[in-house]
Short mmCIF file of C-alpha atoms and ligand atoms in Angstrom, two decimals:
data_model
loop_
_atom_site.label_atom_id
_atom_site.label_comp_id
_atom_site.label_asym_id
_atom_site.label_seq_id
_atom_site.Cartn_x
_atom_site.Cartn_y
_atom_site.Cartn_z
CA MET A 1 -30.36 1.11 6.45
CA ASP A 2 -32.32 4.20 5.57
CA THR A 3 -30.97 5.70 2.36
CA ASP A 4 -33.74 8.30 1.98
CA ARG A 5 -31.50 10.74 3.74
CA TYR A 6 -29.20 11.11 0.73
CA PRO A 7 -31.31 13.70 -1.20
CA GLU A 8 -31.23 15.99 1.83
CA ALA A 9 -27.46 15.52 2.23
CA LYS A 10 -26.97 16.20 -1.48
CA LYS A 11 -28.88 19.46 -1.06
CA LEU A 12 -26.81 20.54 1.95
CA TYR A 13 -23.52 19.88 0.19
CA GLY A 14 -24.91 21.44 -2.98
CA ALA A 15 -25.51 24.64 -1.02
CA ILE A 16 -21.76 24.96 -0.45
CA GLY A 17 -20.98 24.13 -4.06
CA VAL A 18 -20.12 20.43 -3.70
CA ASP A 19 -21.69 18.02 -6.18
CA THR A 20 -22.00 14.80 -4.18
CA ASP A 21 -23.08 12.68 -7.18
CA GLU A 22 -19.95 13.72 -8.99
CA VAL A 23 -17.80 13.05 -5.90
CA ILE A 24 -19.26 9.55 -5.57
CA ARG A 25 -18.57 8.83 -9.23
CA THR A 26 -14.99 10.06 -8.96
CA LEU A 27 -14.23 8.24 -5.74
CA SER A 28 -15.40 4.97 -7.29
CA THR A 29 -12.68 5.29 -9.95
CA ILE A 30 -9.69 5.93 -7.64
CA PRO A 31 -7.70 2.67 -7.57
CA ILE A 32 -6.59 1.29 -4.21
CA SER A 33 -3.96 -1.41 -4.33
CA ILE A 34 -4.90 -4.07 -1.80
CA HIS A 35 -1.91 -5.93 -0.38
CA CYS A 36 -1.91 -9.71 -0.54
CA TRP A 37 0.00 -10.06 2.72
CA GLN A 38 -2.70 -9.31 5.32
CA ALA A 39 -4.43 -12.64 4.62
CA ASP A 40 -1.45 -14.83 5.54
CA ASP A 41 0.65 -12.65 7.86
CA VAL A 42 3.33 -11.97 5.21
CA GLY A 43 4.14 -15.69 4.89
CA GLY A 44 4.11 -16.23 1.15
CA PHE A 45 4.06 -19.56 -0.67
CA GLU A 46 7.65 -20.50 -1.25
CA ARG A 47 7.41 -23.28 1.27
CA GLU A 48 4.52 -25.00 2.99
CA GLY A 49 3.65 -23.13 6.19
CA ALA A 50 6.06 -20.27 5.46
CA VAL A 51 6.14 -17.55 8.09
CA LEU A 52 7.44 -14.02 8.09
CA ALA A 53 11.02 -14.32 9.31
CA GLY A 54 13.27 -11.34 9.88
CA GLY A 55 13.62 -8.15 7.92
CA GLY A 56 12.61 -5.77 10.68
CA ILE A 57 8.87 -6.28 10.27
CA GLN A 58 6.73 -8.50 12.42
CA THR A 59 3.25 -9.91 12.77
CA THR A 60 1.84 -10.76 16.17
CA GLY A 61 -1.08 -13.02 17.00
CA ASN A 62 -2.39 -16.33 15.76
CA TYR A 63 -6.03 -15.68 15.01
CA PRO A 64 -7.55 -18.74 13.29
CA GLY A 65 -8.10 -18.79 9.55
CA LYS A 66 -4.78 -17.66 8.09
CA ALA A 67 -4.56 -18.40 4.35
CA GLY A 68 -2.25 -21.36 3.85
CA ASN A 69 -2.05 -21.59 0.08
CA ILE A 70 -2.85 -19.63 -3.07
CA GLU A 71 -6.39 -20.95 -3.37
CA GLU A 72 -7.21 -19.87 0.17
CA LEU A 73 -5.60 -16.49 -0.32
CA ARG A 74 -7.58 -15.85 -3.50
CA SER A 75 -10.78 -16.90 -1.82
CA ASP A 76 -10.05 -14.50 1.06
CA LEU A 77 -9.21 -11.66 -1.26
CA GLU A 78 -12.36 -12.24 -3.29
CA ARG A 79 -14.44 -12.07 -0.13
CA ALA A 80 -12.65 -8.95 1.05
CA PHE A 81 -13.02 -7.35 -2.40
CA SER A 82 -16.75 -8.07 -2.32
CA LEU A 83 -16.96 -5.86 0.77
CA ILE A 84 -14.65 -3.07 -0.39
CA PRO A 85 -16.20 -0.46 -2.68
CA GLY A 86 -14.53 1.19 -5.64
CA THR A 87 -11.70 0.31 -7.99
CA LYS A 88 -9.29 -2.27 -6.66
CA ARG A 89 -5.86 -3.57 -7.64
CA LEU A 90 -3.88 -6.41 -6.10
CA ASN A 91 -0.49 -5.69 -4.54
CA LEU A 92 1.54 -8.88 -4.79
CA HIS A 93 4.86 -9.83 -3.19
CA ALA A 94 7.37 -11.92 -5.12
CA SER A 95 7.18 -14.65 -2.46
CA TYR A 96 3.53 -15.23 -3.41
CA GLY A 97 4.30 -16.77 -6.79
CA ASP A 98 2.53 -19.89 -7.99
CA PHE A 99 5.50 -22.22 -7.48
CA ASP A 100 3.46 -25.40 -7.66
CA ARG A 101 4.96 -26.63 -4.38
CA VAL A 102 8.47 -26.75 -5.86
CA PHE A 103 11.00 -24.49 -4.17
CA VAL A 104 12.13 -21.69 -6.47
CA ASP A 105 14.77 -19.38 -5.04
CA ARG A 106 14.35 -15.62 -5.30
CA ASP A 107 16.92 -15.20 -8.06
CA GLU A 108 15.16 -17.82 -10.16
CA ILE A 109 11.60 -16.54 -10.19
CA GLU A 110 10.11 -16.01 -13.64
CA PRO A 111 7.06 -14.33 -15.14
CA SER A 112 5.46 -17.74 -15.64
CA HIS A 113 5.21 -18.12 -11.84
CA PHE A 114 2.69 -15.31 -11.91
CA ASP A 115 0.54 -16.48 -14.82
CA SER A 116 -2.18 -17.86 -12.59
CA TRP A 117 -2.33 -14.53 -10.71
CA ILE A 118 -2.68 -12.74 -14.04
CA ARG A 119 -5.53 -15.05 -15.04
CA TRP A 120 -7.19 -14.41 -11.67
CA ALA A 121 -6.79 -10.66 -12.06
CA LYS A 122 -8.26 -10.79 -15.57
CA LYS A 123 -11.26 -12.67 -14.22
CA LEU A 124 -11.74 -9.94 -11.62
CA GLY A 125 -10.93 -7.12 -14.04
CA ILE A 126 -8.20 -5.67 -11.83
CA GLY A 127 -4.56 -4.60 -12.21
CA ILE A 128 -1.63 -6.00 -10.24
CA ASP A 129 1.26 -4.23 -8.53
CA PHE A 130 4.41 -6.00 -7.42
CA ASN A 131 7.10 -6.06 -4.71
CA GLY A 132 10.48 -7.71 -4.46
CA THR A 133 10.80 -9.86 -1.32
CA PHE A 134 14.12 -9.06 0.35
CA PHE A 135 13.33 -10.62 3.72
CA SER A 136 12.45 -14.04 5.20
CA HIS A 137 15.44 -15.58 3.48
CA PRO A 138 18.76 -17.00 4.75
CA LYS A 139 20.66 -14.61 2.47
CA ALA A 140 19.05 -11.68 4.31
CA ASP A 141 19.91 -13.00 7.78
CA ASP A 142 23.00 -10.84 8.22
CA GLY A 143 20.93 -7.70 7.84
CA PHE A 144 22.07 -6.67 4.36
CA THR A 145 20.79 -7.46 0.89
CA LEU A 146 21.43 -5.01 -1.96
CA SER A 147 23.86 -3.09 0.23
CA SER A 148 25.78 -6.15 1.43
CA LYS A 149 29.55 -6.02 1.30
CA ASP A 150 29.57 -9.71 0.40
CA PRO A 151 29.53 -9.80 -3.42
CA GLU A 152 27.81 -13.18 -3.50
CA ILE A 153 24.91 -12.01 -1.32
CA ARG A 154 24.66 -8.70 -3.14
CA THR A 155 24.62 -10.35 -6.57
CA PHE A 156 21.90 -12.73 -5.42
CA TRP A 157 19.64 -9.82 -4.44
CA ILE A 158 20.52 -7.78 -7.52
CA ASN A 159 19.40 -10.76 -9.58
CA HIS A 160 16.19 -10.99 -7.55
CA ALA A 161 15.48 -7.31 -8.14
CA LYS A 162 16.13 -7.67 -11.86
CA LYS A 163 13.77 -10.64 -12.04
CA CYS A 164 11.10 -8.62 -10.22
CA ARG A 165 11.35 -5.85 -12.81
CA LYS A 166 11.02 -8.35 -15.63
CA ILE A 167 8.00 -9.92 -13.94
CA ALA A 168 6.40 -6.54 -13.26
CA ALA A 169 6.78 -5.54 -16.92
CA TYR A 170 5.24 -8.85 -17.96
CA ILE A 171 2.31 -8.42 -15.58
CA GLY A 172 1.70 -4.84 -16.75
CA LYS A 173 1.81 -5.83 -20.39
CA GLU A 174 -0.51 -8.79 -19.88
CA LEU A 175 -3.04 -6.80 -17.92
CA GLY A 176 -2.82 -3.62 -19.98
CA SER A 177 -2.21 -1.56 -16.84
CA PRO A 178 1.19 -0.39 -15.56
CA CYS A 179 2.46 -2.57 -12.74
CA ILE A 180 3.97 -0.48 -9.95
CA LEU A 181 7.03 -2.29 -8.61
CA ASN A 182 8.05 -1.30 -5.12
CA THR A 183 11.50 -2.05 -3.80
CA TRP A 184 11.86 -2.12 -0.07
CA ILE A 185 14.94 -3.66 1.51
CA PRO A 186 15.47 -4.23 5.25
CA ASP A 187 19.19 -3.36 5.23
CA GLY A 188 20.54 -1.78 8.36
CA MET A 189 22.17 -2.25 11.74
CA LYS A 190 20.92 -2.70 15.26
CA ASP A 191 23.81 -0.82 16.77
CA ILE A 192 26.34 1.90 16.00
CA ALA A 193 27.13 1.87 12.30
CA PHE A 194 30.68 2.76 11.37
CA ASP A 195 30.53 2.65 7.59
CA ARG A 196 27.28 4.37 6.62
CA MET A 197 28.84 5.87 3.54
CA GLY A 198 30.20 2.50 2.45
CA HIS A 199 26.85 0.71 2.60
CA ARG A 200 24.99 3.56 0.95
CA ALA A 201 27.56 3.70 -1.85
CA ILE A 202 27.08 -0.03 -2.40
CA LEU A 203 23.30 0.35 -2.46
CA LYS A 204 23.56 3.19 -4.96
CA ASP A 205 25.68 1.08 -7.32
CA ALA A 206 23.48 -1.98 -6.84
CA LEU A 207 20.37 0.01 -7.73
CA ASP A 208 22.09 1.42 -10.80
CA GLU A 209 22.72 -2.14 -11.92
CA VAL A 210 19.16 -3.22 -11.14
CA PHE A 211 17.68 -0.28 -13.06
CA ALA A 212 20.03 -0.55 -16.04
CA THR A 213 17.35 -2.21 -18.18
CA GLU A 214 14.63 0.15 -19.43
CA TYR A 215 11.06 -1.11 -19.51
CA PRO A 216 8.19 0.71 -21.18
CA HIS A 217 6.40 3.12 -18.86
CA GLU A 218 3.06 1.62 -19.78
CA TYR A 219 4.19 -1.82 -18.56
CA MET A 220 5.97 -1.09 -15.30
CA ARG A 221 7.22 1.72 -13.07
CA ASP A 222 9.71 1.56 -10.23
CA ALA A 223 9.30 2.92 -6.72
CA VAL A 224 11.81 2.84 -3.85
CA GLU A 225 10.51 2.79 -0.27
CA THR A 226 12.19 4.89 2.41
CA LYS A 227 12.35 4.00 6.10
CA LEU A 228 13.51 5.36 9.42
CA PHE A 229 14.18 2.20 11.43
CA GLY A 230 13.07 -1.39 11.89
CA ILE A 231 13.46 -4.18 14.41
CA GLY A 232 17.17 -4.93 14.25
CA SER A 233 17.92 -1.78 12.26
CA GLU A 234 17.30 0.71 15.06
CA SER A 235 20.56 2.57 14.60
CA PHE A 236 21.02 2.58 10.87
CA VAL A 237 18.79 2.04 7.84
CA VAL A 238 20.71 2.12 4.58
CA GLY A 239 17.66 3.04 2.47
CA SER A 240 16.74 6.11 4.48
CA HIS A 241 14.38 8.88 3.41
CA GLU A 242 17.20 11.17 2.28
CA PHE A 243 18.95 8.38 0.42
CA TYR A 244 15.92 7.44 -1.65
CA MET A 245 14.63 10.98 -2.12
CA ASN A 246 17.94 11.81 -3.75
CA TYR A 247 18.25 8.54 -5.62
CA ALA A 248 14.74 8.84 -7.02
CA ALA A 249 15.25 12.47 -8.02
CA HIS A 250 18.49 11.73 -9.84
CA HIS A 251 17.26 8.57 -11.55
CA ASP A 252 13.69 9.49 -12.33
CA LYS A 253 12.17 6.86 -10.03
CA MET A 254 9.17 7.14 -7.75
CA VAL A 255 9.55 7.38 -4.00
CA CYS A 256 7.30 5.28 -1.85
CA ILE A 257 6.24 6.96 1.36
CA ASP A 258 4.95 4.56 4.01
CA MET A 259 3.00 6.27 6.80
CA GLY A 260 4.74 4.06 9.35
CA HIS A 261 8.26 4.93 8.29
CA PHE A 262 8.67 8.26 10.01
CA HIS A 263 8.70 9.58 13.54
CA THR A 264 5.21 8.81 14.82
CA GLU A 265 4.53 12.50 15.46
CA GLU A 266 5.41 13.40 11.90
CA ASP A 267 2.51 14.19 9.55
CA ILE A 268 3.49 12.73 6.20
CA SER A 269 0.79 14.66 4.33
CA ASP A 270 3.14 17.64 4.30
CA LYS A 271 5.67 15.73 2.21
CA ILE A 272 3.35 15.15 -0.73
CA SER A 273 3.47 18.57 -2.38
CA SER A 274 7.25 18.76 -2.04
CA ILE A 275 7.62 15.40 -3.73
CA LEU A 276 5.07 15.96 -6.49
CA LEU A 277 6.63 19.24 -7.57
CA PHE A 278 9.73 17.32 -8.56
CA HIS A 279 8.23 13.96 -9.57
CA ASP A 280 5.31 13.15 -11.83
CA GLU A 281 4.19 10.29 -9.63
CA MET A 282 4.69 8.71 -6.24
CA LEU A 283 3.60 5.67 -4.29
CA LEU A 284 1.93 5.74 -0.90
CA HIS A 285 1.74 2.95 1.65
CA ILE A 286 -1.23 3.74 3.84
CA SER A 287 -0.61 2.31 7.28
CA ARG A 288 -1.23 3.13 10.94
CA PRO A 289 1.80 3.15 13.17
CA VAL A 290 1.16 2.83 16.89
CA HIS A 291 4.28 4.01 18.75
CA TRP A 292 6.40 2.59 15.93
CA ASP A 293 6.08 1.05 12.44
CA SER A 294 3.56 -1.42 13.82
CA ASP A 295 1.46 -1.80 10.65
CA HIS A 296 -1.90 -1.60 12.44
CA VAL A 297 -5.10 -1.72 10.42
CA VAL A 298 -5.84 1.71 8.93
CA LEU A 299 -8.61 3.75 10.55
CA THR A 300 -10.05 7.10 9.50
CA THR A 301 -7.53 9.02 11.58
CA ASP A 302 -6.61 12.67 11.12
CA LYS A 303 -3.33 11.63 9.54
CA VAL A 304 -5.03 9.56 6.87
CA LYS A 305 -7.56 12.33 6.27
CA ASN A 306 -4.73 14.85 5.93
CA VAL A 307 -3.02 12.69 3.34
CA ALA A 308 -6.28 12.39 1.40
CA ARG A 309 -6.87 16.17 1.66
CA GLU A 310 -3.43 16.85 0.26
CA LEU A 311 -4.06 14.54 -2.70
CA VAL A 312 -7.40 16.17 -3.45
CA ARG A 313 -6.43 19.80 -2.80
CA SER A 314 -3.32 19.56 -4.95
CA ASN A 315 -5.40 17.89 -7.68
CA LYS A 316 -2.73 15.20 -7.88
CA ILE A 317 -4.67 12.17 -6.74
CA ARG A 318 -4.32 10.60 -10.21
CA ASN A 319 -0.54 10.92 -9.98
CA VAL A 320 -0.32 9.02 -6.73
CA HIS A 321 -0.46 5.26 -6.54
CA ILE A 322 -2.22 4.35 -3.34
CA GLY A 323 -1.50 1.06 -1.62
CA LEU A 324 -2.43 -0.36 1.76
CA ASP A 325 0.29 -1.75 4.00
CA PHE A 326 -0.77 -3.29 7.29
CA PHE A 327 -0.86 -6.77 8.75
CA ASP A 328 -2.54 -7.86 11.93
CA ALA A 329 -2.55 -11.56 12.77
CA SER A 330 -4.56 -11.12 15.95
CA ILE A 331 -7.97 -10.37 14.42
CA ASN A 332 -10.24 -11.64 11.64
CA ARG A 333 -8.01 -10.96 8.62
CA ILE A 334 -10.85 -10.33 6.18
CA GLY A 335 -12.29 -7.85 8.64
CA ALA A 336 -8.88 -6.18 8.76
CA TYR A 337 -8.89 -5.70 4.98
CA VAL A 338 -12.42 -4.38 4.97
CA VAL A 339 -11.98 -1.94 7.84
CA GLY A 340 -8.64 -0.69 6.50
CA ALA A 341 -9.81 -0.17 2.93
CA ARG A 342 -13.16 1.38 3.89
CA SER A 343 -11.36 3.78 6.22
CA LEU A 344 -9.20 5.00 3.40
CA HIS A 345 -12.27 5.52 1.22
CA LYS A 346 -13.87 7.53 4.00
CA ALA A 347 -10.77 9.70 4.29
CA ILE A 348 -10.74 10.40 0.55
CA LEU A 349 -14.47 11.09 0.57
CA THR A 350 -14.00 13.57 3.42
CA ALA A 351 -11.42 15.38 1.33
CA MET A 352 -13.56 15.36 -1.81
CA LEU A 353 -16.52 16.86 0.04
CA GLU A 354 -14.67 20.04 0.95
CA PRO A 355 -15.54 23.26 -0.94
CA LEU A 356 -12.00 23.68 -2.20
CA GLY A 357 -12.48 26.94 -4.08
CA ARG A 358 -14.03 28.75 -1.16
CA LEU A 359 -11.43 27.57 1.35
CA LYS A 360 -8.64 28.60 -1.02
CA THR A 361 -10.17 32.01 -1.63
CA TYR A 362 -10.50 32.69 2.08
CA GLU A 363 -6.84 31.81 2.46
CA GLU A 364 -5.78 34.04 -0.43
CA GLU A 365 -7.90 36.93 0.86
CA ASN A 366 -6.29 36.59 4.26
CA LYS A 367 -9.62 35.69 5.82
CA GLY A 368 -8.15 33.23 8.29
CA ALA A 369 -11.05 33.17 10.70
CA GLN A 370 -13.54 32.60 7.87
CA LYS A 371 -11.39 29.72 6.62
CA LEU A 372 -11.40 28.12 10.07
CA ALA A 373 -15.14 28.76 10.49
CA LEU A 374 -15.98 27.09 7.19
CA TYR A 375 -13.65 24.23 7.93
CA GLU A 376 -15.37 23.69 11.27
CA ALA A 377 -18.83 24.07 9.75
CA LEU A 378 -18.04 21.18 7.42
CA SER A 379 -17.75 18.86 10.39
CA THR A 380 -21.49 19.21 11.04
CA LEU A 381 -22.58 18.20 7.54
CA PRO A 382 -24.11 14.70 7.07
CA PHE A 383 -20.99 12.98 5.74
CA GLY A 384 -22.39 9.57 6.69
CA ASP A 385 -25.36 9.93 4.36
CA VAL A 386 -23.07 10.54 1.39
CA TYR A 387 -20.80 7.68 2.44
CA ASN A 388 -23.79 5.34 2.68
CA GLU A 389 -24.91 6.41 -0.78
CA TYR A 390 -21.39 5.69 -2.04
CA LEU A 391 -21.65 2.18 -0.59
CA ARG A 392 -25.14 1.73 -2.02
CA VAL A 393 -24.22 2.67 -5.59
CA ASN A 394 -21.26 0.28 -5.31
CA GLY A 395 -23.61 -2.48 -4.19
CA MET A 396 -22.07 -2.75 -0.70
CA VAL A 397 -23.60 -3.34 2.70
CA ASN A 398 -23.10 -0.46 5.10
CA ASP A 399 -20.54 -0.25 7.90
CA PHE A 400 -23.02 -1.40 10.55
CA GLU A 401 -23.79 -4.60 8.65
CA VAL A 402 -20.38 -5.42 7.25
CA MET A 403 -19.17 -7.32 10.31
CA SER A 404 -21.84 -9.98 9.87
CA SER A 405 -20.54 -10.52 6.32
CA PHE A 406 -17.00 -11.29 7.42
CA GLU A 407 -18.26 -13.20 10.44
CA ALA A 408 -20.27 -15.43 8.12
CA TYR A 409 -17.16 -16.09 6.04
CA GLU A 410 -15.27 -16.89 9.21
CA GLN A 411 -17.84 -19.50 10.17
CA GLU A 412 -18.26 -20.95 6.67
CA VAL A 413 -14.66 -20.97 5.51
CA LEU A 414 -11.99 -19.77 7.93
CA ALA A 415 -13.08 -21.91 10.87
CA GLY A 416 -12.44 -25.05 8.83
CA ARG A 417 -8.79 -24.21 8.26
CA VAL A 418 -6.23 -26.12 10.27
CA ARG A 419 -4.37 -23.86 12.67
CA VAL A 420 -0.60 -24.15 12.38
C1 RNT B 1 8.34 -2.64 5.54
C2 RNT B 1 7.69 -1.97 4.38
C3 RNT B 1 7.20 -2.87 3.29
C4 RNT B 1 6.50 -4.11 3.81
C5 RNT B 1 5.88 -4.98 2.74
C6 RNT B 1 5.45 -6.31 3.27
O1 RNT B 1 8.59 -1.79 6.58
O2 RNT B 1 6.65 -1.14 4.82
O3 RNT B 1 6.41 -2.16 2.41
O4 RNT B 1 5.52 -3.80 4.76
O5 RNT B 1 6.75 -5.09 1.68
ZN1 ZN B 2 5.43 -0.23 3.29
#
């Protein structure tokens, strides 16, 4: 691909006060936490051939090449990482531990089950984030985990959550980079809920118990993920947006905002400033809902661009932990990673290439039409030439060539995997 166009693009952006070299350097340092669960359809490795079961989330499709064990998953991630520019982290679920083919229940997981992931991350020079797995388990079948009225079930999940915090602190300490632990639970009801207050009161107490132990900030940090509804929790989700916003504010925890967990017409970018004025940090799950929380592969949509703009304009991008959360089992899974992650980079690059000072001044001087005119004028600048330069300095093939890279991997590696 012709990269000679970059000097001209640099000049054009320079004319509006944007230093594209500086933008490219900065973008390369923004960490994106890549989720482990796209490569195996949220199956995990607790049991041979594990599949996502229950919990209000679902994968559809049976495209060949699903990762069936840790070695395959790591190989897939390494290939995906080789096609994704910039700084990467791995976002791991508790069910992806290295259990050595022995069944270890969720309340019995230990830091040692993640040693081989830590070694792998050290080899790659990346950090790891972590998630408790409160679904795909018989003790979650009745629809409640931490907010269950059954003390035995509740205690089981409280113990799981405590173990996850211990593991996250261990991972963060070992890797010298804080491990962001996200807690998402599927708890809710399909139909009319009578005792909303009761379940939320139980969840509040359970979380208090889970968070009773303090871990150093430089090892691990907690986030709680809000949600509107799921499959089987259409009428009532215990861990709603209001519940966790309040819990996090009162207990100095991060909120995790997933782009699929709101009404589909809602633009979540507007929530960011309200959250970051009251919290130092937050976690984002970048996803693409289609009609519902469908976890489609992220594209460079207006919504994603608006989120990126908010992070850049507020100058808070370093305070926000950015993770991907999508899973599509109907397409080449490595391709899904690559398209999703590159799209997010494009959205952030779009935001970083805006002449922030000038747009802000127009707004403050009540020059609304000038603000719109400049905003529109930006859409004619050669964004693609800067993006291609960003890929080039990161040693990546461009977007027109990237499909042959994951197609080659499909032929060499994925095609040989037995379809289950
Ligand atoms: C579910 C949440 C949650 C999961 C992952 C697998 O609706 O978005 O983050 O997608 O934990
Ligand atoms: Zn999520």
